[in-house]
XYZ file of C-alpha atoms in Angstrom:
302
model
C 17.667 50.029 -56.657
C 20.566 49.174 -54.613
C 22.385 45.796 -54.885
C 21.192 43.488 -52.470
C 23.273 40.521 -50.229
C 22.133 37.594 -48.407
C 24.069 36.531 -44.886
C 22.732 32.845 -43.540
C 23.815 31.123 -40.737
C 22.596 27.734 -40.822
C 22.640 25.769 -37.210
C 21.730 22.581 -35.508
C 18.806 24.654 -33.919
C 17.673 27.001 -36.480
C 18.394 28.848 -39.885
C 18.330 32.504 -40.453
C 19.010 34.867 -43.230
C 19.299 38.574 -43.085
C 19.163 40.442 -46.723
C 20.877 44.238 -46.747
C 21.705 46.377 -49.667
C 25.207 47.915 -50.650
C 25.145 50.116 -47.952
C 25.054 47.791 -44.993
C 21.222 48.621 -44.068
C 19.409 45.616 -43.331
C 16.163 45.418 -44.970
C 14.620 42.536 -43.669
C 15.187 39.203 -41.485
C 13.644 35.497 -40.905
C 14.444 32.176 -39.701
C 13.964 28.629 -40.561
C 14.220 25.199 -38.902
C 17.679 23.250 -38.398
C 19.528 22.900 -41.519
C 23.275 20.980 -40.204
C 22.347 17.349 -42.226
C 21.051 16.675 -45.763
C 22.722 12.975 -46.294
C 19.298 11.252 -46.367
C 16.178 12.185 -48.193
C 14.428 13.243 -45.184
C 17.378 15.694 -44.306
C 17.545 17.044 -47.694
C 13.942 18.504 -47.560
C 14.822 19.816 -44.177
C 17.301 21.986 -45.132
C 15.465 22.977 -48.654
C 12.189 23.498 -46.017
C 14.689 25.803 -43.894
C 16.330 27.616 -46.508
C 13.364 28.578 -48.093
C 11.417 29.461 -44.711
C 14.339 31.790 -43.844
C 14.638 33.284 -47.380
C 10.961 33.779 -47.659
C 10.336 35.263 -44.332
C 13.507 37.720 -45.166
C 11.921 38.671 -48.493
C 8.637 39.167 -47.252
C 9.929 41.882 -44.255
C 11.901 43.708 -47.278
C 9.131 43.822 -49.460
C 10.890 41.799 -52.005
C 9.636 38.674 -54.266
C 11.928 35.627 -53.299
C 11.106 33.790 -56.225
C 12.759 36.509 -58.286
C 15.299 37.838 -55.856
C 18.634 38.049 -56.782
C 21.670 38.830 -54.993
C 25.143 40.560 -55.720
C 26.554 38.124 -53.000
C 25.524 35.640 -50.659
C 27.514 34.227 -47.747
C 26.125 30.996 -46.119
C 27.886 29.602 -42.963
C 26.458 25.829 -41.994
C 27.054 23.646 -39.152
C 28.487 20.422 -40.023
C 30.217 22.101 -43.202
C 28.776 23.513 -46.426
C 30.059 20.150 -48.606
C 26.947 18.367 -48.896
C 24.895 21.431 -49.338
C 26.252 23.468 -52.650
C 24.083 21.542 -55.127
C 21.124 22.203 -53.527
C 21.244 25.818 -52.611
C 22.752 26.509 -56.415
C 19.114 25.364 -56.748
C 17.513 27.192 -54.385
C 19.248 30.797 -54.368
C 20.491 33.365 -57.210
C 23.723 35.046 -56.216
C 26.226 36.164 -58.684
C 28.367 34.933 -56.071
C 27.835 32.774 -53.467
C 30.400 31.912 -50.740
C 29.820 28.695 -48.701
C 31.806 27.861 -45.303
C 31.351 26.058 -41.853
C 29.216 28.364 -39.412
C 32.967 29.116 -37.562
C 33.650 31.978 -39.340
C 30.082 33.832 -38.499
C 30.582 32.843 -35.098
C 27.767 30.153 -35.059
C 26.485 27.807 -32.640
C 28.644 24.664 -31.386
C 31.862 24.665 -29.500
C 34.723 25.339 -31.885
C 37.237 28.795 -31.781
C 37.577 30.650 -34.911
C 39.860 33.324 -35.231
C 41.385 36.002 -38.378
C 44.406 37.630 -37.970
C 45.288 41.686 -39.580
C 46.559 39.580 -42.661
C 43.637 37.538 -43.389
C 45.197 34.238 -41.619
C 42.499 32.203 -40.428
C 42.728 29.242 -37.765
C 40.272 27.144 -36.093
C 40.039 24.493 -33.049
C 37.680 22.221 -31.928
C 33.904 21.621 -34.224
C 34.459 18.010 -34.049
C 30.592 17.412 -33.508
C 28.561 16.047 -30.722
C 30.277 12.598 -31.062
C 33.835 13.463 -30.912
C 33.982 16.781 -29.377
C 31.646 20.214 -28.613
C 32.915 20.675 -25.509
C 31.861 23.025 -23.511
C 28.844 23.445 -25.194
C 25.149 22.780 -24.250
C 24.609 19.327 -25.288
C 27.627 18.385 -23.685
C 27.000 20.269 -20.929
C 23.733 18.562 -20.666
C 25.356 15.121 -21.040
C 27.370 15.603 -18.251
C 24.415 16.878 -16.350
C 22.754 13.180 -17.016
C 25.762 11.346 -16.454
C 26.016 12.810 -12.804
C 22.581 12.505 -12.371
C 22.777 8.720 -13.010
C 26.065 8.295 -10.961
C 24.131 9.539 -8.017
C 20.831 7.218 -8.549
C 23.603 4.541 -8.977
C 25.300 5.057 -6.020
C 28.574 5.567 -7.038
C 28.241 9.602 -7.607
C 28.409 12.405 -5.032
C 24.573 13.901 -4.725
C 23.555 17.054 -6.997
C 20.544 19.190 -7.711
C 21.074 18.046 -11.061
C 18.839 14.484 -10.392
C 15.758 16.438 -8.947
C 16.092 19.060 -11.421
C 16.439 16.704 -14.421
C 13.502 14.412 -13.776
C 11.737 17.627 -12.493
C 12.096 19.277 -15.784
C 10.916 16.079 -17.959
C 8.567 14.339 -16.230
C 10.927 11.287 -15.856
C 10.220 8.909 -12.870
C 14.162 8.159 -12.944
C 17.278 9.026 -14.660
C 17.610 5.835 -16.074
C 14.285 6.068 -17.357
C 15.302 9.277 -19.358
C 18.556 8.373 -20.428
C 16.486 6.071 -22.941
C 14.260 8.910 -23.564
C 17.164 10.979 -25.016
C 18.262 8.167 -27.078
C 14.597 8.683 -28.909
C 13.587 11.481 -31.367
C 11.512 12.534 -28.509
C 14.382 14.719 -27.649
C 16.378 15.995 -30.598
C 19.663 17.289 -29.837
C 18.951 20.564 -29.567
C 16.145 19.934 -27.186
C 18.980 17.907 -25.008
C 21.221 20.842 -24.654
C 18.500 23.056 -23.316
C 18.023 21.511 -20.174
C 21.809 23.002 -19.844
C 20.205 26.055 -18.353
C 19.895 23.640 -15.655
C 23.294 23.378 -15.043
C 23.607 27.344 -14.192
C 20.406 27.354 -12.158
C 22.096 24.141 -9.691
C 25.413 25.915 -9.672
C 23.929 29.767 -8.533
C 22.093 27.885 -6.053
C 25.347 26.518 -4.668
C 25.583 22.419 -6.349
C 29.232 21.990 -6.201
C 28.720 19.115 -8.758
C 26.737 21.593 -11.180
C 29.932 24.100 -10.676
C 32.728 21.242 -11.362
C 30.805 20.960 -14.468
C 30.757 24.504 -15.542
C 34.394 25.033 -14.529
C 35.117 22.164 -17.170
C 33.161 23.608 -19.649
C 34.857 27.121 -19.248
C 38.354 25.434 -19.440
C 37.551 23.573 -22.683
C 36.287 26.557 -24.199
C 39.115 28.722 -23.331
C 41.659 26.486 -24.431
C 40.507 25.992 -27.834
C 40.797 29.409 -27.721
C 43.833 29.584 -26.842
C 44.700 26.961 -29.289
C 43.522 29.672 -32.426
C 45.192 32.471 -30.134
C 48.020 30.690 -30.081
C 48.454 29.968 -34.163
C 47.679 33.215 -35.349
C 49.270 35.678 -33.005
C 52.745 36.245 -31.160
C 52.702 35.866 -27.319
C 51.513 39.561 -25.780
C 49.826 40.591 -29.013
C 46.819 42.387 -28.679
C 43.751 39.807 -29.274
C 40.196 40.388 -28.596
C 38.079 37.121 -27.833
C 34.395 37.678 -28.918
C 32.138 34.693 -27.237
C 28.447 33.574 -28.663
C 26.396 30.869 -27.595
C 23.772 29.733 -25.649
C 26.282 28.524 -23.011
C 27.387 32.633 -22.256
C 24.169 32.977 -21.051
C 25.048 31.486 -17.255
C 27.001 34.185 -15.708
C 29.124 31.430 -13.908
C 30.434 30.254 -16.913
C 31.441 33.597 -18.410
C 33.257 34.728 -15.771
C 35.427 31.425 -15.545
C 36.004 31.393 -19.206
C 37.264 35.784 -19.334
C 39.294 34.644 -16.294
C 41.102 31.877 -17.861
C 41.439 33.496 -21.728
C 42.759 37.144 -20.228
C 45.536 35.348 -18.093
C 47.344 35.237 -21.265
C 48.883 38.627 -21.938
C 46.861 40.837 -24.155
C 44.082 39.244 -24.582
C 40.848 40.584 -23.693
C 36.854 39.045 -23.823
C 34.256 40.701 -25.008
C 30.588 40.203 -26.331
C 30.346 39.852 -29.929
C 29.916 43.195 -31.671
C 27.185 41.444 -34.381
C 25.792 38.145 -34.231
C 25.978 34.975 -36.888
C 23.701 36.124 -39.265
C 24.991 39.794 -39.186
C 28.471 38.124 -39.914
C 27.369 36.031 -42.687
C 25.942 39.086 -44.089
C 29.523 41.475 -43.518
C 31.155 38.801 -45.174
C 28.736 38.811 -47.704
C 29.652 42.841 -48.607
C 33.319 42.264 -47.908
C 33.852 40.068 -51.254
C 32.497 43.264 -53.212
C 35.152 45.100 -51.473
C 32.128 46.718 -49.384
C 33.035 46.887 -45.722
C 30.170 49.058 -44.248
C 28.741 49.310 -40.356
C 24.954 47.659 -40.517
C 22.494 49.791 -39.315
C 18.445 48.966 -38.815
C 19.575 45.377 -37.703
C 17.255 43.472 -35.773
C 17.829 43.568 -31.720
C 18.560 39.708 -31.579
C 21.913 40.106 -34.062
C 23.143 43.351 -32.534
């Protein structure tokens, strides 16, 4: 039987693992629930509950036992950093090697730039969390929504779809009222930075508020690319920018962010040629020295 590998990319949202032999086929994916904390109990048996959902749903579409699975490699990319989560999955998976990192380098979820030069360089910007940074990306884009929202019940904000939309969309009598709903774990963060999509739906409708707030988005984003650009590549160099993220998905927003990141001279955006998982699972092959194209991968990573 072919040697077997295990890509995971672990996010605020979701877990999923992909498992492919040596010669990057992809036998079989799953997902899990969030896996980004495991300080407290409670978080610990989310991410064990995650890992194994993922794993188990993986093995189960390859035909393979995953209590007794064991791989040549595994690469595992995390959101919030793999530090507090070695112990456990030492635990939980069998790898003759097992390489643990942030989700950056699979191109994850969250607002951060990650980029690899020809050498192997790598550089990063941005990834500070939802506290400190992630801007750009869906919760904060969702924040912002709220905060203009409330400006305008207040009186002291322009008007925007955004208000309607908002209270529309939870059932909220006021924005004040459901600012101190999403201070509850009625609304997790990732169920905060879906009502993003609301953003894009204001701004295509012609909210001039909705659009400030996408334009600021796509100039955060592109400068913390340009920030990685700018450390691991001479000015004019060839550099292709590969974007992923719910936040892509508003046409607006996209368009603003390849305008601003191909101003600089040779660099050009595209779409990501795999997705996080897929990544998780080339790097995976790489550290046997196996650098094959995956085939029979599942639509949502190609």
């Amino acid at each position: 039987m072919n040697k077997l590998f295990l890509g995971v990319d672990g996010g605020q949202s979701s877990t999923t693992a992909m498992i492919g032999d040596e010669t990057g086929r992809v036998l079989g994916s799953g997902r899990g629930g969030p896996c980004n904390h495991v300080g407290a109990a409670e978080g610990r048996a989310k991410f064990t509950n995650a890992i194994n959902g993922c794993l188990t749903a993986a093995c189960a579409q390859a035909g393979l036992d995953p209590a007794g699975v064991c791989f040549e490699a595994a690469c595992l990319g995390f959101s919030g950093g793999p530090a507090d989560k070695e112990a456990i999955l030492r635990e939980t998976l069998r790898a003759g090697r097992m390489i643990l990192t942030t989700d950056a380098p699979i191109a994850g979820t969250g607002s951060i730039s990650w980029g690899r030069d020809r050498n192997g360089r790598t550089a990063r910007a941005g990834g500070w969390g939802y506290l400190f940074g992630d801007q750009g990306g869906g919760f904060d884009l969702a924040r912002e929504a709220l905060r203009a929202a409330l400006r305008q019940e207040e009186g002291w904000g322009p008007p925007t779809g955004l208000h309607a939309k908002l209270l529309e969309a939870t059932g909220s009598p006021d924005a004040n009222h459901l600012l101190h709903r999403f201070y509850t774990t009625e609304f997790p963060r990732p169920g905060i930075a879906s009502f993003s999509r609301l953003v894009d739906q204001c701004a295509r409708a012609g909210d001039q508020v909705a659009r400030r707030l996408l334009d600021n988005a796509a100039r955060d984003l592109a400068e913390i690319t340009g920030a990685v650009r700018a450390q691991l590549f001479a000015p004019g160099e060839p550099v292709l920018a590969a974007y992923i993220g719910g936040v892509f998905r508003c046409g607006y927003l996209l368009e603003r962010f390849r305008t601003l990141v191909e101003s600089a001279e040779g660099c050009r955006v595209d779409a990501p040629v795999y997705g996080p998982a897929a990544g998780a699972l080339l790097d995976a092959l790489a550290s046997s020295g196996l650098k094959p194209r995956l085939s029979n991968l599942p639509d949502r990573e190609k």
